[in-house]
Short mmCIF file of C-alpha atoms in Angstrom, two decimals:
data_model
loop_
_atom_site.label_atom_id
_atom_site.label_comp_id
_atom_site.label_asym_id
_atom_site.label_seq_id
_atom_site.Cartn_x
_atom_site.Cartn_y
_atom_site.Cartn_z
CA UNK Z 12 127.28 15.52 72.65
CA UNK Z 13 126.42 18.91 70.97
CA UNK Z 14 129.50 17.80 68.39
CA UNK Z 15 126.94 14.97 66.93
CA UNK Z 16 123.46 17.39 67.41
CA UNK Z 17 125.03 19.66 65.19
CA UNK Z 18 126.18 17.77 62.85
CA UNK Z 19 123.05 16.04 61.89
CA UNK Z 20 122.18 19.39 60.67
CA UNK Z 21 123.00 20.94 57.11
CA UNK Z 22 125.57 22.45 56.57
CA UNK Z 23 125.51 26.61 56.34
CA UNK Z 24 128.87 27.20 55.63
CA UNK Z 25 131.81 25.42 53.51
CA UNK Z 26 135.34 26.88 52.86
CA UNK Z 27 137.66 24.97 50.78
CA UNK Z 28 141.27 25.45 50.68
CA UNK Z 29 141.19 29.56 50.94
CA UNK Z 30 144.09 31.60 50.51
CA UNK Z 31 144.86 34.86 50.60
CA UNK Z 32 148.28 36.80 50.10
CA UNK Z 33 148.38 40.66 50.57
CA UNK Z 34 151.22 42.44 48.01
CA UNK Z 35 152.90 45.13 50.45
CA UNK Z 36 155.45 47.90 49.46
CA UNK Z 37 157.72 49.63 52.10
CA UNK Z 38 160.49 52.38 52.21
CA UNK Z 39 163.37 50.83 50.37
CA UNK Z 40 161.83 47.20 49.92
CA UNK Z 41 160.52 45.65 46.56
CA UNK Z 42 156.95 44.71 46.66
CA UNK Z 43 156.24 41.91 49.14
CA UNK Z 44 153.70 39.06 49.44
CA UNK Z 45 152.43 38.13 52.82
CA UNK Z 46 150.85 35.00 52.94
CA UNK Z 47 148.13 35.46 55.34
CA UNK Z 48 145.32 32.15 54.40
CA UNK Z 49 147.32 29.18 53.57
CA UNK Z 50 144.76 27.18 52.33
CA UNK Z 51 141.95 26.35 55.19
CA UNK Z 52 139.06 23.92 54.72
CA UNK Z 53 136.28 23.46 57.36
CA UNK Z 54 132.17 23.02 57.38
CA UNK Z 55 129.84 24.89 60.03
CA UNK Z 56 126.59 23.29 60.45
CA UNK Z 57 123.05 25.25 60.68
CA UNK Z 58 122.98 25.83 64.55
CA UNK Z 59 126.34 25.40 65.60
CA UNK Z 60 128.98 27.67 67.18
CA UNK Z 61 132.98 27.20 65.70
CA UNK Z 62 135.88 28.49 67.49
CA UNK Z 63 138.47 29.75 65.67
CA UNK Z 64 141.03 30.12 67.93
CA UNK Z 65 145.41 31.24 67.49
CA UNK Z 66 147.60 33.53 68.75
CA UNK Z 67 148.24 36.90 67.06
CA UNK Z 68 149.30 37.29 63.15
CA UNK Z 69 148.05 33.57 62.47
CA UNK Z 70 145.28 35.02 60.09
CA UNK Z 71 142.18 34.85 62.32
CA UNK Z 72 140.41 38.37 61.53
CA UNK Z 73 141.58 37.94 57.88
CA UNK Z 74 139.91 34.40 57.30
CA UNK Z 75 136.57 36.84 58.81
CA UNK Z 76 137.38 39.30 56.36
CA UNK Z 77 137.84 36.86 53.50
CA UNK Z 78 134.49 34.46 53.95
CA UNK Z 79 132.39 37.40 53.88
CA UNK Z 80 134.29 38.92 50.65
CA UNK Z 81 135.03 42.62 52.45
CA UNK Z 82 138.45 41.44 51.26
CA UNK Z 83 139.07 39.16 48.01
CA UNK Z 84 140.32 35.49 48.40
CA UNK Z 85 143.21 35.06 46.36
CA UNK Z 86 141.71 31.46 45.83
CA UNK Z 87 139.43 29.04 46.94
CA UNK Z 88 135.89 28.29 48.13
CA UNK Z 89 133.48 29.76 50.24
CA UNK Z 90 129.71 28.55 50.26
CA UNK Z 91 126.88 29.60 51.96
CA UNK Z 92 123.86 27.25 51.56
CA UNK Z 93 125.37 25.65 48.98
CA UNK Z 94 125.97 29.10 47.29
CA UNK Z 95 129.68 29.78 45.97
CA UNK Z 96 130.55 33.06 47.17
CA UNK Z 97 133.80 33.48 45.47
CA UNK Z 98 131.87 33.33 41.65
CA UNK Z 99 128.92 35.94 43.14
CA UNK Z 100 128.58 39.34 40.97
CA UNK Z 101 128.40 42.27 43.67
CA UNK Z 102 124.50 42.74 43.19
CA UNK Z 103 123.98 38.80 44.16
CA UNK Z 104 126.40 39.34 47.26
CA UNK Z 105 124.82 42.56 48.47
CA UNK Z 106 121.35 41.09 48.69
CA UNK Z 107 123.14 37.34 50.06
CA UNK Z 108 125.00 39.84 52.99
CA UNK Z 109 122.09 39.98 55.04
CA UNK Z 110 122.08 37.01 55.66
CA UNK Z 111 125.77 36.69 56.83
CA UNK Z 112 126.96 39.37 59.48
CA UNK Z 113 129.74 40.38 61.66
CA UNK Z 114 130.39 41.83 65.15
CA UNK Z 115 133.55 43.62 65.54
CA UNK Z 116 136.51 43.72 67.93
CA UNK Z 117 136.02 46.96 68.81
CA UNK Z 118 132.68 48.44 69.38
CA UNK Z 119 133.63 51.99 69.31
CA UNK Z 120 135.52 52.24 65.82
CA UNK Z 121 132.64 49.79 63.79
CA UNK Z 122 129.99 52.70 64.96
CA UNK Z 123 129.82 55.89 62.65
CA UNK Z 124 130.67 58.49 65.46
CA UNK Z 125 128.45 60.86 63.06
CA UNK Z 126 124.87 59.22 63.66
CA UNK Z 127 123.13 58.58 66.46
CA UNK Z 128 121.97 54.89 67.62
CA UNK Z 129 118.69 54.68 65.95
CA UNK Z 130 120.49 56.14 62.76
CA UNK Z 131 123.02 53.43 62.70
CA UNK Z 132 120.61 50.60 62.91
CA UNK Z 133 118.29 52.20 60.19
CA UNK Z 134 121.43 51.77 57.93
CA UNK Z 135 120.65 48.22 57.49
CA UNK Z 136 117.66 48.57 56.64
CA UNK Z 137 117.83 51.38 54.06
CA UNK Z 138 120.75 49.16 52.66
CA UNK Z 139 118.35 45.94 51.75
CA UNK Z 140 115.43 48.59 51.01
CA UNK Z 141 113.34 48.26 53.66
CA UNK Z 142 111.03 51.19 53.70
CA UNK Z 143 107.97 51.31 55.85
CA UNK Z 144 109.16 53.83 58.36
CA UNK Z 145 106.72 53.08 61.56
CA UNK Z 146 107.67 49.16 61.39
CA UNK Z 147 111.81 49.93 60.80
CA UNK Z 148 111.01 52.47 64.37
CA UNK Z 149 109.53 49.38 66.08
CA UNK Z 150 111.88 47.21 64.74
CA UNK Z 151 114.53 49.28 66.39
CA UNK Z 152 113.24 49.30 69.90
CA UNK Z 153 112.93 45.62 69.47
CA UNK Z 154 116.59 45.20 68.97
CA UNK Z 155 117.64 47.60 71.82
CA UNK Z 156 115.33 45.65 74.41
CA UNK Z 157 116.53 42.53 73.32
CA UNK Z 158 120.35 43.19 73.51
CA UNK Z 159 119.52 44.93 76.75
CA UNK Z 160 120.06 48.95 75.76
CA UNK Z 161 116.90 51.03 76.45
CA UNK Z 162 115.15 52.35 73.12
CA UNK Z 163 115.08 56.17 75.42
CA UNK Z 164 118.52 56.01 74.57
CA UNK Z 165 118.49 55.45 71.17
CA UNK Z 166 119.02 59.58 69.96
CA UNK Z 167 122.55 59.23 72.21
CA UNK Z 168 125.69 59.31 69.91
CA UNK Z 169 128.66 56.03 70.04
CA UNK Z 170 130.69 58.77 72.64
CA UNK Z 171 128.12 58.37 75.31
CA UNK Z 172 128.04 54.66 75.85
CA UNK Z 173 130.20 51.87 77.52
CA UNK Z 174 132.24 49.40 75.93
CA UNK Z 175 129.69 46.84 77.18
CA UNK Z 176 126.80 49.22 76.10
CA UNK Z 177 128.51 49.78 72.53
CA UNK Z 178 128.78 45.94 71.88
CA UNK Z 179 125.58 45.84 72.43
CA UNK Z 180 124.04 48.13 70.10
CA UNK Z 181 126.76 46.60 67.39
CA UNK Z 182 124.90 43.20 68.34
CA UNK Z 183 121.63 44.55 67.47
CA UNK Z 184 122.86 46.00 64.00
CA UNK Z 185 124.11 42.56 63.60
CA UNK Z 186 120.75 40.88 64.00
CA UNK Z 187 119.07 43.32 62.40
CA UNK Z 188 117.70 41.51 59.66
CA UNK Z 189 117.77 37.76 60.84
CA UNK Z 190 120.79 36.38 59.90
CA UNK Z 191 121.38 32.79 59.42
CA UNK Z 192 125.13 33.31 60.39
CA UNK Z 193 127.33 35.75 62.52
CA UNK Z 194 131.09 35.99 62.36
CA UNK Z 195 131.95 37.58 65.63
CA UNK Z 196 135.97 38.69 65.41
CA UNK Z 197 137.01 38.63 69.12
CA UNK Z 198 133.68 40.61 70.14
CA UNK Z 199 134.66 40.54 73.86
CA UNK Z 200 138.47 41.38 74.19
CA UNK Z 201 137.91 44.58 74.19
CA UNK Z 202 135.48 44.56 77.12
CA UNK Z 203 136.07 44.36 80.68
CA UNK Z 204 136.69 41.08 82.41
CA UNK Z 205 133.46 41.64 84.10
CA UNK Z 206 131.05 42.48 81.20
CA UNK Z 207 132.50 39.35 78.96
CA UNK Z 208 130.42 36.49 80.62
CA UNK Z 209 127.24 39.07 79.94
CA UNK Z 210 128.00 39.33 76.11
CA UNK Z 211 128.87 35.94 76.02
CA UNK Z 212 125.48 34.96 77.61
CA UNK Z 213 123.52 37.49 75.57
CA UNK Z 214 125.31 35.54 72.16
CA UNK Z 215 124.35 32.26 73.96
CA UNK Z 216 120.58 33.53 74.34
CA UNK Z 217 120.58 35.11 70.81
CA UNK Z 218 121.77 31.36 68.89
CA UNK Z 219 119.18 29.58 70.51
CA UNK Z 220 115.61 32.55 69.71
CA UNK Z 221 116.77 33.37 66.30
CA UNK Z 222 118.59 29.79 65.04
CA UNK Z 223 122.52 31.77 64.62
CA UNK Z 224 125.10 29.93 63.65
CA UNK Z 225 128.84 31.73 64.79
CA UNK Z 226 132.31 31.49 63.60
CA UNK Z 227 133.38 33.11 66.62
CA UNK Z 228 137.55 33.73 66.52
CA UNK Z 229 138.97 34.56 69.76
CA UNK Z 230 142.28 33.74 71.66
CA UNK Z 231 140.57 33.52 74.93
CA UNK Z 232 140.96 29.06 75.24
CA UNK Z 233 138.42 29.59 78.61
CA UNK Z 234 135.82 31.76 76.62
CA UNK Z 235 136.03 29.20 73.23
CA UNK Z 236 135.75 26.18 75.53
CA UNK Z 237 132.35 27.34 77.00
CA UNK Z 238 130.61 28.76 74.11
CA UNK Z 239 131.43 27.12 71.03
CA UNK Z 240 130.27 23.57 69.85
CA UNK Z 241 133.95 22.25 68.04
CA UNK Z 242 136.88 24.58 67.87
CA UNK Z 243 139.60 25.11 64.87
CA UNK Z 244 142.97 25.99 66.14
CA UNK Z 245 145.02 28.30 63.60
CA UNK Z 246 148.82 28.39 63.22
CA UNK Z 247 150.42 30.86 60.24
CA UNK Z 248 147.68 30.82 58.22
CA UNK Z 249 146.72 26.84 58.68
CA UNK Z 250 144.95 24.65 60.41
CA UNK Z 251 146.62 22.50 62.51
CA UNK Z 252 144.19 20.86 64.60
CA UNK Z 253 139.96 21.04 64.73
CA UNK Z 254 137.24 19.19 66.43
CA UNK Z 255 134.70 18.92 69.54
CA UNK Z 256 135.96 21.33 71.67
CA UNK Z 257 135.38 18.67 75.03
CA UNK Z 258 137.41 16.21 72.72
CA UNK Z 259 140.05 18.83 71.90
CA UNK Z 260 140.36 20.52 75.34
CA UNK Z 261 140.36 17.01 77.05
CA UNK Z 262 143.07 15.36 74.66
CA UNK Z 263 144.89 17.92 72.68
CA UNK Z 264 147.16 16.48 69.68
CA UNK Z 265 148.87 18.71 68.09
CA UNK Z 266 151.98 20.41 69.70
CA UNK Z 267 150.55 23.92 69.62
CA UNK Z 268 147.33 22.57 70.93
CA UNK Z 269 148.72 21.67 73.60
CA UNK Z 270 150.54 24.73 74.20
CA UNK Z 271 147.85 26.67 74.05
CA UNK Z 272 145.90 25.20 76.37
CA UNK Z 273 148.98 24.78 78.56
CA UNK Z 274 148.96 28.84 78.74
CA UNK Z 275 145.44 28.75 80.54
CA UNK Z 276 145.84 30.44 84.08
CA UNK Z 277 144.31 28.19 86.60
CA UNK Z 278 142.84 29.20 90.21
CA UNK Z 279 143.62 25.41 91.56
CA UNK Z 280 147.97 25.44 92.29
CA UNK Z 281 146.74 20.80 92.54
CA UNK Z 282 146.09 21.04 88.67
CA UNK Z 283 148.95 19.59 86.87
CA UNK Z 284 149.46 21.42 83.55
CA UNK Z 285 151.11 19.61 80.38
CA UNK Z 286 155.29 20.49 80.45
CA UNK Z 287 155.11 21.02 77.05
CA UNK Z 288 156.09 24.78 76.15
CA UNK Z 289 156.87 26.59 72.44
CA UNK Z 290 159.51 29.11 72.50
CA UNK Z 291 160.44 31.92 69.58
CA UNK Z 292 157.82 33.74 67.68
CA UNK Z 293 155.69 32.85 64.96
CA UNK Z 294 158.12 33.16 61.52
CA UNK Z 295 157.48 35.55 58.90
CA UNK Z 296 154.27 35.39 56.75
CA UNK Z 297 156.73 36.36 53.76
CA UNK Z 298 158.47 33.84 53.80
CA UNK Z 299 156.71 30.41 54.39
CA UNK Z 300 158.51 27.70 56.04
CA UNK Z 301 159.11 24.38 53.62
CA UNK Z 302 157.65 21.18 55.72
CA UNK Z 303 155.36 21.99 59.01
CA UNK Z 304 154.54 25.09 59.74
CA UNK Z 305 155.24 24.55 63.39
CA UNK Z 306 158.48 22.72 62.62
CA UNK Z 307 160.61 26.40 64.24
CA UNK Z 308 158.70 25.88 67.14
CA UNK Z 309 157.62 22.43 67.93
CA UNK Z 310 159.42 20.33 71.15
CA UNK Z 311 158.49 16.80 69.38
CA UNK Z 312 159.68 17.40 65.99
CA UNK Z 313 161.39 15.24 63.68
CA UNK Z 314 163.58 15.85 60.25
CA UNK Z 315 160.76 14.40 57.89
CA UNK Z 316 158.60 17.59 59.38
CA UNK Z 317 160.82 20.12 57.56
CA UNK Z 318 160.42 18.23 54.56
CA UNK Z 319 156.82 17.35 53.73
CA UNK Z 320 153.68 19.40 55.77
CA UNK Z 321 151.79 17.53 57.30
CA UNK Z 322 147.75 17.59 56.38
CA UNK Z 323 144.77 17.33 58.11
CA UNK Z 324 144.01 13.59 59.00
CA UNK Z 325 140.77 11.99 61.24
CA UNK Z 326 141.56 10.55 63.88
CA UNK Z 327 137.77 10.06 64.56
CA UNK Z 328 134.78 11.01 63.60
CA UNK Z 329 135.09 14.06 66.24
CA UNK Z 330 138.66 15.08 65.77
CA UNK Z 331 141.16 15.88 62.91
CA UNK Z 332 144.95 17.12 63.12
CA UNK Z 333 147.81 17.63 60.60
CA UNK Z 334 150.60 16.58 62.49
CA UNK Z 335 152.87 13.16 61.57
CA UNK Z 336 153.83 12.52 65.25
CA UNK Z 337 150.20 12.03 66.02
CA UNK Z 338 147.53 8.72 66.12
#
């Protein structure tokens, strides 16, 4: 299974119990903390693709944010080849950062509506100090052929692309300068249902020529199932459940799991779909829940889940879930 290929592999990436809590202040409210990281823990080998996968507000695009340092973990770990982030000086980080990329949401606002294309992927390279000018030019019609843009259009400005097109070129600034690993924040959900499977492809193409590893966070279940190797599934800030995504898809075991996957639309009216269903929205981030997390929300729940959370446990080598209910 691509679970065990991968994970005979070192490992790229560690994160160890990271938090992070924003301090807010609105119109006649005291200063706030929202706890958006609640203290997640996972490994990504060299050469594989994690989901990270929740509905909105469960702190997907912040646990992005926070492993690459554009925001500052309250606490925690983060390593990258064994390196710990979180103690790096900013000169150490700056020169690690080429090695660790992201592809945004949207394709449109991450591009400087100012320069043109062949501007915005010199950036990178001026950045880490490349300077030979004729190699950087070739460099950049490399990455435009391979993402599939034509280098004649790289003197055209954001404003006079696609959304597909856009991605695209935000893909080549990611790749720029080799990464070993990509975080790619819902890089298709802002694309049309018809150009997804082509980024997803061109992502799929790009892992296996230059050796990427992704931490790819999406709410799409269908997209997560066929792309990524394992899959972590987020709830307020936690992880509740994580492992091979054919394990987890097949035999979900946590509650919101299931739910989830219950939620998928399906073209056959003969497949059966689970009866379980969540109801309410996800509580407040400023004020944690004692107990489960999901304890609000969850169909199966019982009065020792408001009192003590739950924490991840293997089931198997493949699979690991923090619920109490579950073997």
């Amino acid at each position: 299974m691509k679970y065990y290929k991968n994970m005979s592999k070192p490992v790229l990436l560690k994160v160890n119990n990271l938090k992070k809590n924003f301090h807010v202040r609105s119109l006649n409210i005291d200063k706030q903390t929202v706890y958006a990281l609640n203290g997640i823990s996972f490994l990504l080998h060299e050469g594989e693709t994690l989901g990270l996968v929740g509905e909105s507000g469960c702190g997907k695009s912040t646990a992005a944010r926070t492993i690459l340092r554009l925001v500052e973990p309250t606490s925690g770990e983060i390593f990258y080849k064994n390196k710990n982030l979180v103690n790096m000086k900013n000169g150490e980080l700056r020169s690690l950062r080429r090695e660790m990329q992201i592809i945004f949401q949207d394709p449109l606002a991450s591009l400087n509506p100012r320069k043109n294309v062949r501007k915005i992927l010199e950036e990178p390279f001026a950045i880490h100090g490349f300077t030979k000018s004729i190699e950087i030019k070739e460099r950049i019609s490399w990455l435009l052929e391979r993402v599939g843009v034509s280098p004649d259009q790289a003197e055209k400005y954001p404003h006079e692309f696609s959304g597909g097109q856009l991605q695209r070129i935000g893909i080549a600034r990611a790749i720029s300068l080799n990464p070993g690993l990509i975080i790619a924040d819902e890089p298709v959900s802002a694309l049309d249902v018809s150009i997804r499977a082509q980024i997803i492809n061109l992502l799929s193409d790009l892992k296996e020529s230059m050796g990427i590893s992704y931490l790819f966070i999406s709410h799409d279940m269908t997209i997560v199932r066929h792309f990524c190797d394992r899959v972590a599934v987020m709830y307020l800030g936690k992880i509740v459940e994580i492992g091979d995504s054919n394990v987890l898809y097949k035999n979900p075991l946590h509650p919101y799991t299931e739910a989830l996957l219950a939620a998928i639309p399906s073209i056959n009216p003969e497949i059966k779909k689970t009866s379980i269903k969540i109801k309410g929205d996800l509580p407040s981030t400023m004020e944690m829940p004692s107990g489960c997390a999901f304890y609000s929300r969850c169909p199966i729940r019982e009065k020792r889940c408001q009192q003590t959370e739950p924490q991840l446990k293997e089931i198997n080598s493949e699979h690991k879930v923090a619920c109490f209910l579950r073997n």
